[in-house]
mmCIF file with all atom_site columns, C-alpha atoms in Angstrom:
data_model
loop_
_atom_site.group_PDB
_atom_site.id
_atom_site.type_symbol
_atom_site.label_atom_id
_atom_site.label_alt_id
_atom_site.label_comp_id
_atom_site.label_asym_id
_atom_site.label_entity_id
_atom_site.label_seq_id
_atom_site.pdbx_PDB_ins_code
_atom_site.Cartn_x
_atom_site.Cartn_y
_atom_site.Cartn_z
_atom_site.occupancy
_atom_site.B_iso_or_equiv
_atom_site.pdbx_formal_charge
_atom_site.auth_seq_id
_atom_site.auth_comp_id
_atom_site.auth_asym_id
_atom_site.auth_atom_id
_atom_site.pdbx_PDB_model_num
ATOM 1   C CA . MET A 1 1   ? 81.205  4.976   -50.940 1.00 45.00 ? 7   MET A CA 1
ATOM 2   C CA . SER A 1 2   ? 77.555  4.994   -51.903 1.00 45.00 ? 8   SER A CA 1
ATOM 3   C CA . ASP A 1 3   ? 75.418  6.582   -54.531 1.00 47.00 ? 9   ASP A CA 1
ATOM 4   C CA . ASP A 1 4   ? 72.468  8.931   -53.965 1.00 42.00 ? 10  ASP A CA 1
ATOM 5   C CA . ASN A 1 5   ? 70.111  6.036   -53.207 1.00 43.00 ? 11  ASN A CA 1
ATOM 6   C CA . GLY A 1 6   ? 72.286  4.729   -50.364 1.00 45.00 ? 12  GLY A CA 1
ATOM 7   C CA . THR A 1 7   ? 73.357  1.706   -52.400 1.00 45.00 ? 13  THR A CA 1
ATOM 8   C CA . PRO A 1 8   ? 77.096  1.151   -52.012 1.00 47.00 ? 14  PRO A CA 1
ATOM 9   C CA . ASP A 1 9   ? 79.295  1.086   -55.053 1.00 50.00 ? 15  ASP A CA 1
ATOM 10  C CA . THR A 1 10  ? 81.538  -1.912  -55.368 1.00 46.00 ? 16  THR A CA 1
ATOM 11  C CA . THR A 1 11  ? 85.209  -1.372  -56.013 1.00 46.00 ? 17  THR A CA 1
ATOM 12  C CA . ALA A 1 12  ? 85.089  -3.797  -58.921 1.00 42.00 ? 18  ALA A CA 1
ATOM 13  C CA . GLY A 1 13  ? 82.291  -1.905  -60.671 1.00 49.00 ? 19  GLY A CA 1
ATOM 14  C CA . SER A 1 14  ? 78.580  -2.344  -61.084 1.00 58.00 ? 20  SER A CA 1
ATOM 15  C CA . THR A 1 15  ? 78.782  -6.095  -61.754 1.00 75.00 ? 21  THR A CA 1
ATOM 16  C CA . GLY A 1 16  ? 80.158  -6.892  -58.300 1.00 82.00 ? 22  GLY A CA 1
ATOM 17  C CA . PRO A 1 17  ? 78.275  -8.274  -55.330 1.00 89.00 ? 23  PRO A CA 1
ATOM 18  C CA . ARG A 1 18  ? 75.730  -6.094  -53.575 1.00 91.00 ? 24  ARG A CA 1
ATOM 19  C CA . PRO A 1 19  ? 75.452  -5.951  -49.795 1.00 91.00 ? 25  PRO A CA 1
ATOM 20  C CA . GLU A 1 20  ? 72.382  -7.511  -48.218 1.00 90.00 ? 26  GLU A CA 1
ATOM 21  C CA . PRO A 1 21  ? 70.196  -4.894  -46.502 1.00 90.00 ? 27  PRO A CA 1
ATOM 22  C CA . LEU A 1 22  ? 69.596  -5.157  -42.757 1.00 90.00 ? 28  LEU A CA 1
ATOM 23  C CA . ARG A 1 23  ? 66.233  -4.516  -41.132 1.00 88.00 ? 29  ARG A CA 1
ATOM 24  C CA . PHE A 1 24  ? 65.947  -0.814  -40.163 1.00 88.00 ? 30  PHE A CA 1
ATOM 25  C CA . PHE A 1 25  ? 69.379  -0.058  -41.674 1.00 90.00 ? 31  PHE A CA 1
ATOM 26  C CA . GLY A 1 26  ? 69.172  -0.946  -45.338 1.00 90.00 ? 32  GLY A CA 1
ATOM 27  C CA . THR A 1 27  ? 72.715  -0.873  -46.676 1.00 89.00 ? 33  THR A CA 1
ATOM 28  C CA . THR A 1 28  ? 73.896  2.044   -44.509 1.00 90.00 ? 34  THR A CA 1
ATOM 29  C CA . TRP A 1 29  ? 75.900  -0.456  -42.433 1.00 90.00 ? 35  TRP A CA 1
ATOM 30  C CA . VAL A 1 30  ? 78.504  -0.797  -45.196 1.00 90.00 ? 36  VAL A CA 1
ATOM 31  C CA . ASP A 1 31  ? 79.980  2.710   -44.895 1.00 90.00 ? 37  ASP A CA 1
ATOM 32  C CA . HIS A 1 32  ? 78.154  3.862   -41.730 1.00 90.00 ? 38  HIS A CA 1
ATOM 33  C CA . ASP A 1 33  ? 76.564  6.717   -43.653 1.00 90.00 ? 39  ASP A CA 1
ATOM 34  C CA . ASN A 1 34  ? 73.083  8.121   -44.371 1.00 89.00 ? 40  ASN A CA 1
ATOM 35  C CA . GLY A 1 35  ? 71.982  8.290   -40.735 1.00 90.00 ? 41  GLY A CA 1
ATOM 36  C CA . TYR A 1 36  ? 73.533  5.031   -39.558 1.00 91.00 ? 42  TYR A CA 1
ATOM 37  C CA . ALA A 1 37  ? 74.252  6.376   -36.045 1.00 91.00 ? 43  ALA A CA 1
ATOM 38  C CA . ALA A 1 38  ? 70.742  7.816   -35.716 1.00 93.00 ? 44  ALA A CA 1
ATOM 39  C CA . ARG A 1 39  ? 69.259  4.519   -36.849 1.00 93.00 ? 45  ARG A CA 1
ATOM 40  C CA . ARG A 1 40  ? 71.297  2.639   -34.247 1.00 93.00 ? 46  ARG A CA 1
ATOM 41  C CA . VAL A 1 41  ? 70.076  4.977   -31.536 1.00 94.00 ? 47  VAL A CA 1
ATOM 42  C CA . GLY A 1 42  ? 66.519  4.589   -32.816 1.00 95.00 ? 48  GLY A CA 1
ATOM 43  C CA . VAL A 1 43  ? 66.757  0.795   -32.817 1.00 94.00 ? 49  VAL A CA 1
ATOM 44  C CA . ALA A 1 44  ? 68.220  0.778   -29.299 1.00 95.00 ? 50  ALA A CA 1
ATOM 45  C CA . VAL A 1 45  ? 65.566  3.112   -27.927 1.00 97.00 ? 51  VAL A CA 1
ATOM 46  C CA . GLY A 1 46  ? 62.768  1.364   -29.816 1.00 96.00 ? 52  GLY A CA 1
ATOM 47  C CA . SER A 1 47  ? 63.747  -2.130  -28.727 1.00 96.00 ? 53  SER A CA 1
ATOM 48  C CA . ILE A 1 48  ? 64.174  -1.233  -25.063 1.00 97.00 ? 54  ILE A CA 1
ATOM 49  C CA . ALA A 1 49  ? 60.881  0.705   -25.107 1.00 97.00 ? 55  ALA A CA 1
ATOM 50  C CA . ALA A 1 50  ? 59.101  -2.243  -26.723 1.00 97.00 ? 56  ALA A CA 1
ATOM 51  C CA . ALA A 1 51  ? 60.608  -4.577  -24.108 1.00 96.00 ? 57  ALA A CA 1
ATOM 52  C CA . ALA A 1 52  ? 59.442  -2.275  -21.302 1.00 97.00 ? 58  ALA A CA 1
ATOM 53  C CA . VAL A 1 53  ? 55.914  -2.077  -22.703 1.00 96.00 ? 59  VAL A CA 1
ATOM 54  C CA . SER A 1 54  ? 55.909  -5.848  -23.147 1.00 95.00 ? 60  SER A CA 1
ATOM 55  C CA . CYS A 1 55  ? 56.913  -6.325  -19.520 1.00 95.00 ? 61  CYS A CA 1
ATOM 56  C CA . LEU A 1 56  ? 54.047  -4.048  -18.516 1.00 96.00 ? 62  LEU A CA 1
ATOM 57  C CA . VAL A 1 57  ? 51.609  -6.150  -20.567 1.00 94.00 ? 63  VAL A CA 1
ATOM 58  C CA . LEU A 1 58  ? 52.966  -9.315  -18.959 1.00 93.00 ? 64  LEU A CA 1
ATOM 59  C CA . ARG A 1 59  ? 52.514  -7.678  -15.544 1.00 93.00 ? 65  ARG A CA 1
ATOM 60  C CA . PHE A 1 60  ? 48.837  -7.125  -16.365 1.00 93.00 ? 66  PHE A CA 1
ATOM 61  C CA . ALA A 1 61  ? 48.553  -10.761 -17.422 1.00 91.00 ? 67  ALA A CA 1
ATOM 62  C CA . TYR A 1 62  ? 50.152  -11.836 -14.151 1.00 91.00 ? 68  TYR A CA 1
ATOM 63  C CA . GLN A 1 63  ? 47.682  -9.692  -12.201 1.00 92.00 ? 69  GLN A CA 1
ATOM 64  C CA . GLY A 1 64  ? 44.885  -11.315 -14.189 1.00 92.00 ? 70  GLY A CA 1
ATOM 65  C CA . LEU A 1 65  ? 46.123  -14.714 -13.067 1.00 89.00 ? 71  LEU A CA 1
ATOM 66  C CA . GLN A 1 66  ? 46.166  -13.525 -9.461  1.00 89.00 ? 72  GLN A CA 1
ATOM 67  C CA . ILE A 1 67  ? 42.640  -12.147 -9.734  1.00 92.00 ? 73  ILE A CA 1
ATOM 68  C CA . ALA A 1 68  ? 41.427  -15.393 -11.305 1.00 91.00 ? 74  ALA A CA 1
ATOM 69  C CA . ASP A 1 69  ? 42.872  -17.207 -8.276  1.00 89.00 ? 75  ASP A CA 1
ATOM 70  C CA . ILE A 1 70  ? 43.927  -20.220 -10.329 1.00 89.00 ? 76  ILE A CA 1
ATOM 71  C CA . GLY A 1 71  ? 46.504  -21.352 -7.823  1.00 87.00 ? 77  GLY A CA 1
ATOM 72  C CA . ALA A 1 72  ? 50.154  -20.806 -7.090  1.00 89.00 ? 78  ALA A CA 1
ATOM 73  C CA . PHE A 1 73  ? 51.350  -23.765 -9.189  1.00 93.00 ? 79  PHE A CA 1
ATOM 74  C CA . VAL A 1 74  ? 49.895  -22.454 -12.458 1.00 91.00 ? 80  VAL A CA 1
ATOM 75  C CA . THR A 1 75  ? 51.051  -18.916 -11.707 1.00 90.00 ? 81  THR A CA 1
ATOM 76  C CA . VAL A 1 76  ? 54.609  -20.082 -11.042 1.00 92.00 ? 82  VAL A CA 1
ATOM 77  C CA . LEU A 1 77  ? 54.470  -22.294 -14.122 1.00 94.00 ? 83  LEU A CA 1
ATOM 78  C CA . VAL A 1 78  ? 53.495  -19.334 -16.335 1.00 92.00 ? 84  VAL A CA 1
ATOM 79  C CA . VAL A 1 79  ? 56.205  -17.097 -14.869 1.00 92.00 ? 85  VAL A CA 1
ATOM 80  C CA . VAL A 1 80  ? 58.875  -19.781 -15.299 1.00 95.00 ? 86  VAL A CA 1
ATOM 81  C CA . MET A 1 81  ? 57.668  -20.472 -18.858 1.00 94.00 ? 87  MET A CA 1
ATOM 82  C CA . PHE A 1 82  ? 58.054  -16.807 -19.856 1.00 94.00 ? 88  PHE A CA 1
ATOM 83  C CA . ALA A 1 83  ? 61.446  -16.567 -18.140 1.00 95.00 ? 89  ALA A CA 1
ATOM 84  C CA . VAL A 1 84  ? 62.836  -19.708 -19.793 1.00 96.00 ? 90  VAL A CA 1
ATOM 85  C CA . CYS A 1 85  ? 61.392  -18.847 -23.214 1.00 95.00 ? 91  CYS A CA 1
ATOM 86  C CA . SER A 1 86  ? 62.796  -15.305 -22.967 1.00 96.00 ? 92  SER A CA 1
ATOM 87  C CA . ALA A 1 87  ? 66.250  -16.632 -22.074 1.00 96.00 ? 93  ALA A CA 1
ATOM 88  C CA . LEU A 1 88  ? 66.172  -19.097 -24.967 1.00 95.00 ? 94  LEU A CA 1
ATOM 89  C CA . ALA A 1 89  ? 64.906  -16.432 -27.370 1.00 95.00 ? 95  ALA A CA 1
ATOM 90  C CA . PHE A 1 90  ? 67.669  -14.066 -26.241 1.00 96.00 ? 96  PHE A CA 1
ATOM 91  C CA . ARG A 1 91  ? 70.330  -16.700 -26.886 1.00 95.00 ? 97  ARG A CA 1
ATOM 92  C CA . HIS A 1 92  ? 68.855  -17.730 -30.230 1.00 94.00 ? 98  HIS A CA 1
ATOM 93  C CA . THR A 1 93  ? 68.556  -14.116 -31.417 1.00 93.00 ? 99  THR A CA 1
ATOM 94  C CA . TRP A 1 94  ? 72.061  -13.274 -30.177 1.00 94.00 ? 100 TRP A CA 1
ATOM 95  C CA . ASP A 1 95  ? 73.531  -16.270 -32.003 1.00 93.00 ? 101 ASP A CA 1
ATOM 96  C CA . GLY A 1 96  ? 71.624  -15.253 -35.135 1.00 91.00 ? 102 GLY A CA 1
ATOM 97  C CA . PHE A 1 97  ? 73.663  -12.054 -35.260 1.00 91.00 ? 103 PHE A CA 1
ATOM 98  C CA . SER A 1 98  ? 76.907  -13.980 -35.759 1.00 89.00 ? 104 SER A CA 1
ATOM 99  C CA . ARG A 1 99  ? 75.830  -16.934 -37.924 1.00 89.00 ? 105 ARG A CA 1
ATOM 100 C CA . ARG A 1 100 ? 72.953  -17.821 -40.202 1.00 88.00 ? 106 ARG A CA 1
ATOM 101 C CA . PRO A 1 101 ? 70.237  -19.767 -38.368 1.00 84.00 ? 107 PRO A CA 1
ATOM 102 C CA . ASP A 1 102 ? 69.167  -23.163 -39.642 1.00 88.00 ? 108 ASP A CA 1
ATOM 103 C CA . PRO A 1 103 ? 65.748  -22.697 -41.342 1.00 88.00 ? 109 PRO A CA 1
ATOM 104 C CA . ASP A 1 104 ? 64.387  -26.006 -40.015 1.00 90.00 ? 110 ASP A CA 1
ATOM 105 C CA . ARG A 1 105 ? 65.435  -25.209 -36.458 1.00 88.00 ? 111 ARG A CA 1
ATOM 106 C CA . GLN A 1 106 ? 64.049  -21.700 -36.839 1.00 88.00 ? 112 GLN A CA 1
ATOM 107 C CA . ALA A 1 107 ? 60.672  -23.104 -37.890 1.00 90.00 ? 113 ALA A CA 1
ATOM 108 C CA . SER A 1 108 ? 60.587  -25.561 -35.001 1.00 90.00 ? 114 SER A CA 1
ATOM 109 C CA . LEU A 1 109 ? 61.405  -22.811 -32.481 1.00 90.00 ? 115 LEU A CA 1
ATOM 110 C CA . ARG A 1 110 ? 58.864  -20.323 -33.818 1.00 91.00 ? 116 ARG A CA 1
ATOM 111 C CA . GLY A 1 111 ? 56.402  -20.817 -30.942 1.00 91.00 ? 117 GLY A CA 1
ATOM 112 C CA . LEU A 1 112 ? 59.075  -20.656 -28.276 1.00 90.00 ? 118 LEU A CA 1
ATOM 113 C CA . LEU A 1 113 ? 60.507  -17.488 -29.809 1.00 90.00 ? 119 LEU A CA 1
ATOM 114 C CA . ALA A 1 114 ? 57.050  -15.925 -29.924 1.00 92.00 ? 120 ALA A CA 1
ATOM 115 C CA . ILE A 1 115 ? 56.534  -16.584 -26.219 1.00 93.00 ? 121 ILE A CA 1
ATOM 116 C CA . GLY A 1 116 ? 60.033  -15.295 -25.378 1.00 93.00 ? 122 GLY A CA 1
ATOM 117 C CA . PHE A 1 117 ? 59.760  -12.140 -27.479 1.00 94.00 ? 123 PHE A CA 1
ATOM 118 C CA . ILE A 1 118 ? 61.127  -10.006 -24.630 1.00 95.00 ? 124 ILE A CA 1
ATOM 119 C CA . GLY A 1 119 ? 64.422  -11.895 -24.846 1.00 96.00 ? 125 GLY A CA 1
ATOM 120 C CA . SER A 1 120 ? 64.635  -11.158 -28.564 1.00 95.00 ? 126 SER A CA 1
ATOM 121 C CA . LEU A 1 121 ? 63.937  -7.478  -27.957 1.00 96.00 ? 127 LEU A CA 1
ATOM 122 C CA . LEU A 1 122 ? 66.643  -7.324  -25.297 1.00 97.00 ? 128 LEU A CA 1
ATOM 123 C CA . ALA A 1 123 ? 69.148  -9.052  -27.596 1.00 96.00 ? 129 ALA A CA 1
ATOM 124 C CA . TYR A 1 124 ? 68.339  -6.486  -30.277 1.00 94.00 ? 130 TYR A CA 1
ATOM 125 C CA . PHE A 1 125 ? 68.871  -3.676  -27.743 1.00 96.00 ? 131 PHE A CA 1
ATOM 126 C CA . PHE A 1 126 ? 72.226  -4.941  -26.482 1.00 96.00 ? 132 PHE A CA 1
ATOM 127 C CA . ARG A 1 127 ? 73.571  -5.631  -29.976 1.00 95.00 ? 133 ARG A CA 1
ATOM 128 C CA . SER A 1 128 ? 72.509  -2.205  -31.239 1.00 94.00 ? 134 SER A CA 1
ATOM 129 C CA . LEU A 1 129 ? 74.711  -0.612  -28.573 1.00 93.00 ? 135 LEU A CA 1
ATOM 130 C CA . THR A 1 130 ? 77.809  -1.814  -30.445 1.00 92.00 ? 136 THR A CA 1
ATOM 131 C CA . GLU A 1 131 ? 76.688  -2.295  -34.060 1.00 92.00 ? 137 GLU A CA 1
ATOM 132 C CA . ALA A 1 132 ? 73.677  -2.766  -36.273 1.00 91.00 ? 138 ALA A CA 1
ATOM 133 C CA . PRO A 1 133 ? 72.199  -6.138  -35.304 1.00 92.00 ? 139 PRO A CA 1
ATOM 134 C CA . GLY A 1 134 ? 73.629  -8.632  -37.789 1.00 90.00 ? 140 GLY A CA 1
ATOM 135 C CA . GLU A 1 135 ? 76.207  -6.219  -39.182 1.00 91.00 ? 141 GLU A CA 1
ATOM 136 C CA . LYS A 1 136 ? 79.229  -8.378  -38.321 1.00 91.00 ? 142 LYS A CA 1
ATOM 137 C CA . LEU A 1 137 ? 77.814  -11.431 -40.106 1.00 91.00 ? 143 LEU A CA 1
ATOM 138 C CA . HIS A 1 138 ? 76.745  -9.446  -43.160 1.00 91.00 ? 144 HIS A CA 1
ATOM 139 C CA . ARG A 1 139 ? 80.080  -7.598  -43.317 1.00 91.00 ? 145 ARG A CA 1
ATOM 140 C CA . GLU A 1 140 ? 82.042  -10.865 -43.241 1.00 91.00 ? 146 GLU A CA 1
ATOM 141 C CA . GLU A 1 141 ? 79.873  -12.342 -46.000 1.00 91.00 ? 147 GLU A CA 1
ATOM 142 C CA . TYR A 1 142 ? 80.008  -9.161  -48.094 1.00 92.00 ? 148 TYR A CA 1
ATOM 143 C CA . GLU A 1 143 ? 83.789  -8.794  -47.797 1.00 92.00 ? 149 GLU A CA 1
ATOM 144 C CA . ALA A 1 144 ? 84.260  -12.470 -48.685 1.00 92.00 ? 150 ALA A CA 1
ATOM 145 C CA . ALA A 1 145 ? 82.023  -12.001 -51.735 1.00 91.00 ? 151 ALA A CA 1
ATOM 146 C CA . LEU A 1 146 ? 83.958  -8.866  -52.760 1.00 91.00 ? 152 LEU A CA 1
ATOM 147 C CA . ASP A 1 147 ? 87.266  -10.663 -52.341 1.00 90.00 ? 153 ASP A CA 1
ATOM 148 C CA . GLN A 1 148 ? 86.048  -13.637 -54.364 1.00 89.00 ? 154 GLN A CA 1
ATOM 149 C CA . HIS A 1 149 ? 84.727  -11.279 -57.049 1.00 89.00 ? 155 HIS A CA 1
ATOM 150 C CA . ARG A 1 150 ? 88.058  -9.430  -57.230 1.00 87.00 ? 156 ARG A CA 1
ATOM 151 C CA . ARG A 1 151 ? 89.979  -12.704 -57.567 1.00 85.00 ? 157 ARG A CA 1
ATOM 152 C CA . ARG A 1 152 ? 87.619  -13.935 -60.277 1.00 84.00 ? 158 ARG A CA 1
ATOM 153 C CA . THR A 1 153 ? 87.689  -10.745 -62.301 1.00 81.00 ? 159 THR A CA 1
ATOM 154 C CA . SER A 1 154 ? 91.395  -9.911  -61.997 1.00 78.00 ? 160 SER A CA 1
ATOM 155 C CA . ARG A 1 155 ? 93.140  -10.412 -65.299 1.00 69.00 ? 161 ARG A CA 1
ATOM 156 C CA . ARG A 1 156 ? 96.649  -11.320 -66.102 1.00 62.00 ? 162 ARG A CA 1
ATOM 157 C CA . THR A 1 157 ? 98.660  -8.869  -68.127 1.00 62.00 ? 163 THR A CA 1
ATOM 158 C CA . GLY A 1 158 ? 100.046 -10.191 -71.341 1.00 61.00 ? 164 GLY A CA 1
ATOM 159 C CA . ASN A 1 159 ? 100.079 -13.604 -72.905 1.00 65.00 ? 165 ASN A CA 1
ATOM 160 C CA . PRO A 1 160 ? 101.743 -16.153 -70.593 1.00 63.00 ? 166 PRO A CA 1
ATOM 161 C CA . SER A 1 161 ? 102.965 -18.282 -73.547 1.00 67.00 ? 167 SER A CA 1
ATOM 162 C CA . ARG A 1 162 ? 105.013 -15.359 -74.849 1.00 66.00 ? 168 ARG A CA 1
ATOM 163 C CA . LYS A 1 163 ? 106.671 -14.763 -71.498 1.00 64.00 ? 169 LYS A CA 1
ATOM 164 C CA . ARG A 1 164 ? 110.478 -14.784 -71.593 1.00 67.00 ? 170 ARG A CA 1
ATOM 165 C CA . ARG A 1 165 ? 112.132 -17.462 -69.579 1.00 68.00 ? 171 ARG A CA 1
ATOM 166 C CA . HIS A 1 166 ? 115.321 -16.622 -67.749 1.00 66.00 ? 172 HIS A CA 1
ATOM 167 C CA . PRO A 1 167 ? 117.981 -19.343 -67.707 1.00 62.00 ? 173 PRO A CA 1
#
């Protein structure tokens, strides 16, 4: 359940863990409410449209290379670079939906991911067809935090030293 602001209530009360918001979804992923389905459709359409526009821009860049007549080797090198970087960015983004990325590795791959942005957009598109991108990871972490909170805050009934022992 969630309150009027879209912030989910915890079953243990207001002192329990709060879910981490996802980009474009906030905390609607917890109960799939407040326009969750529409947001997923919007993310899918937006990411595939952005990927298509990006491919069009890259096509113009490729035509610019052809007009500049810089040679087949450089042209092939640029095409292969974008293809490889896009494949690596796709894989990195896809893996980031199921486990937290290492911050140091993320920083070292920043340039490669920027070049392969189409791969990241496609990963976002394909993941949004089944769930909010990153929802599975966040749900696992949130449920583990809720479970840990419940175990920590559960109280025993009665005084254990006064418990009757049966012979």
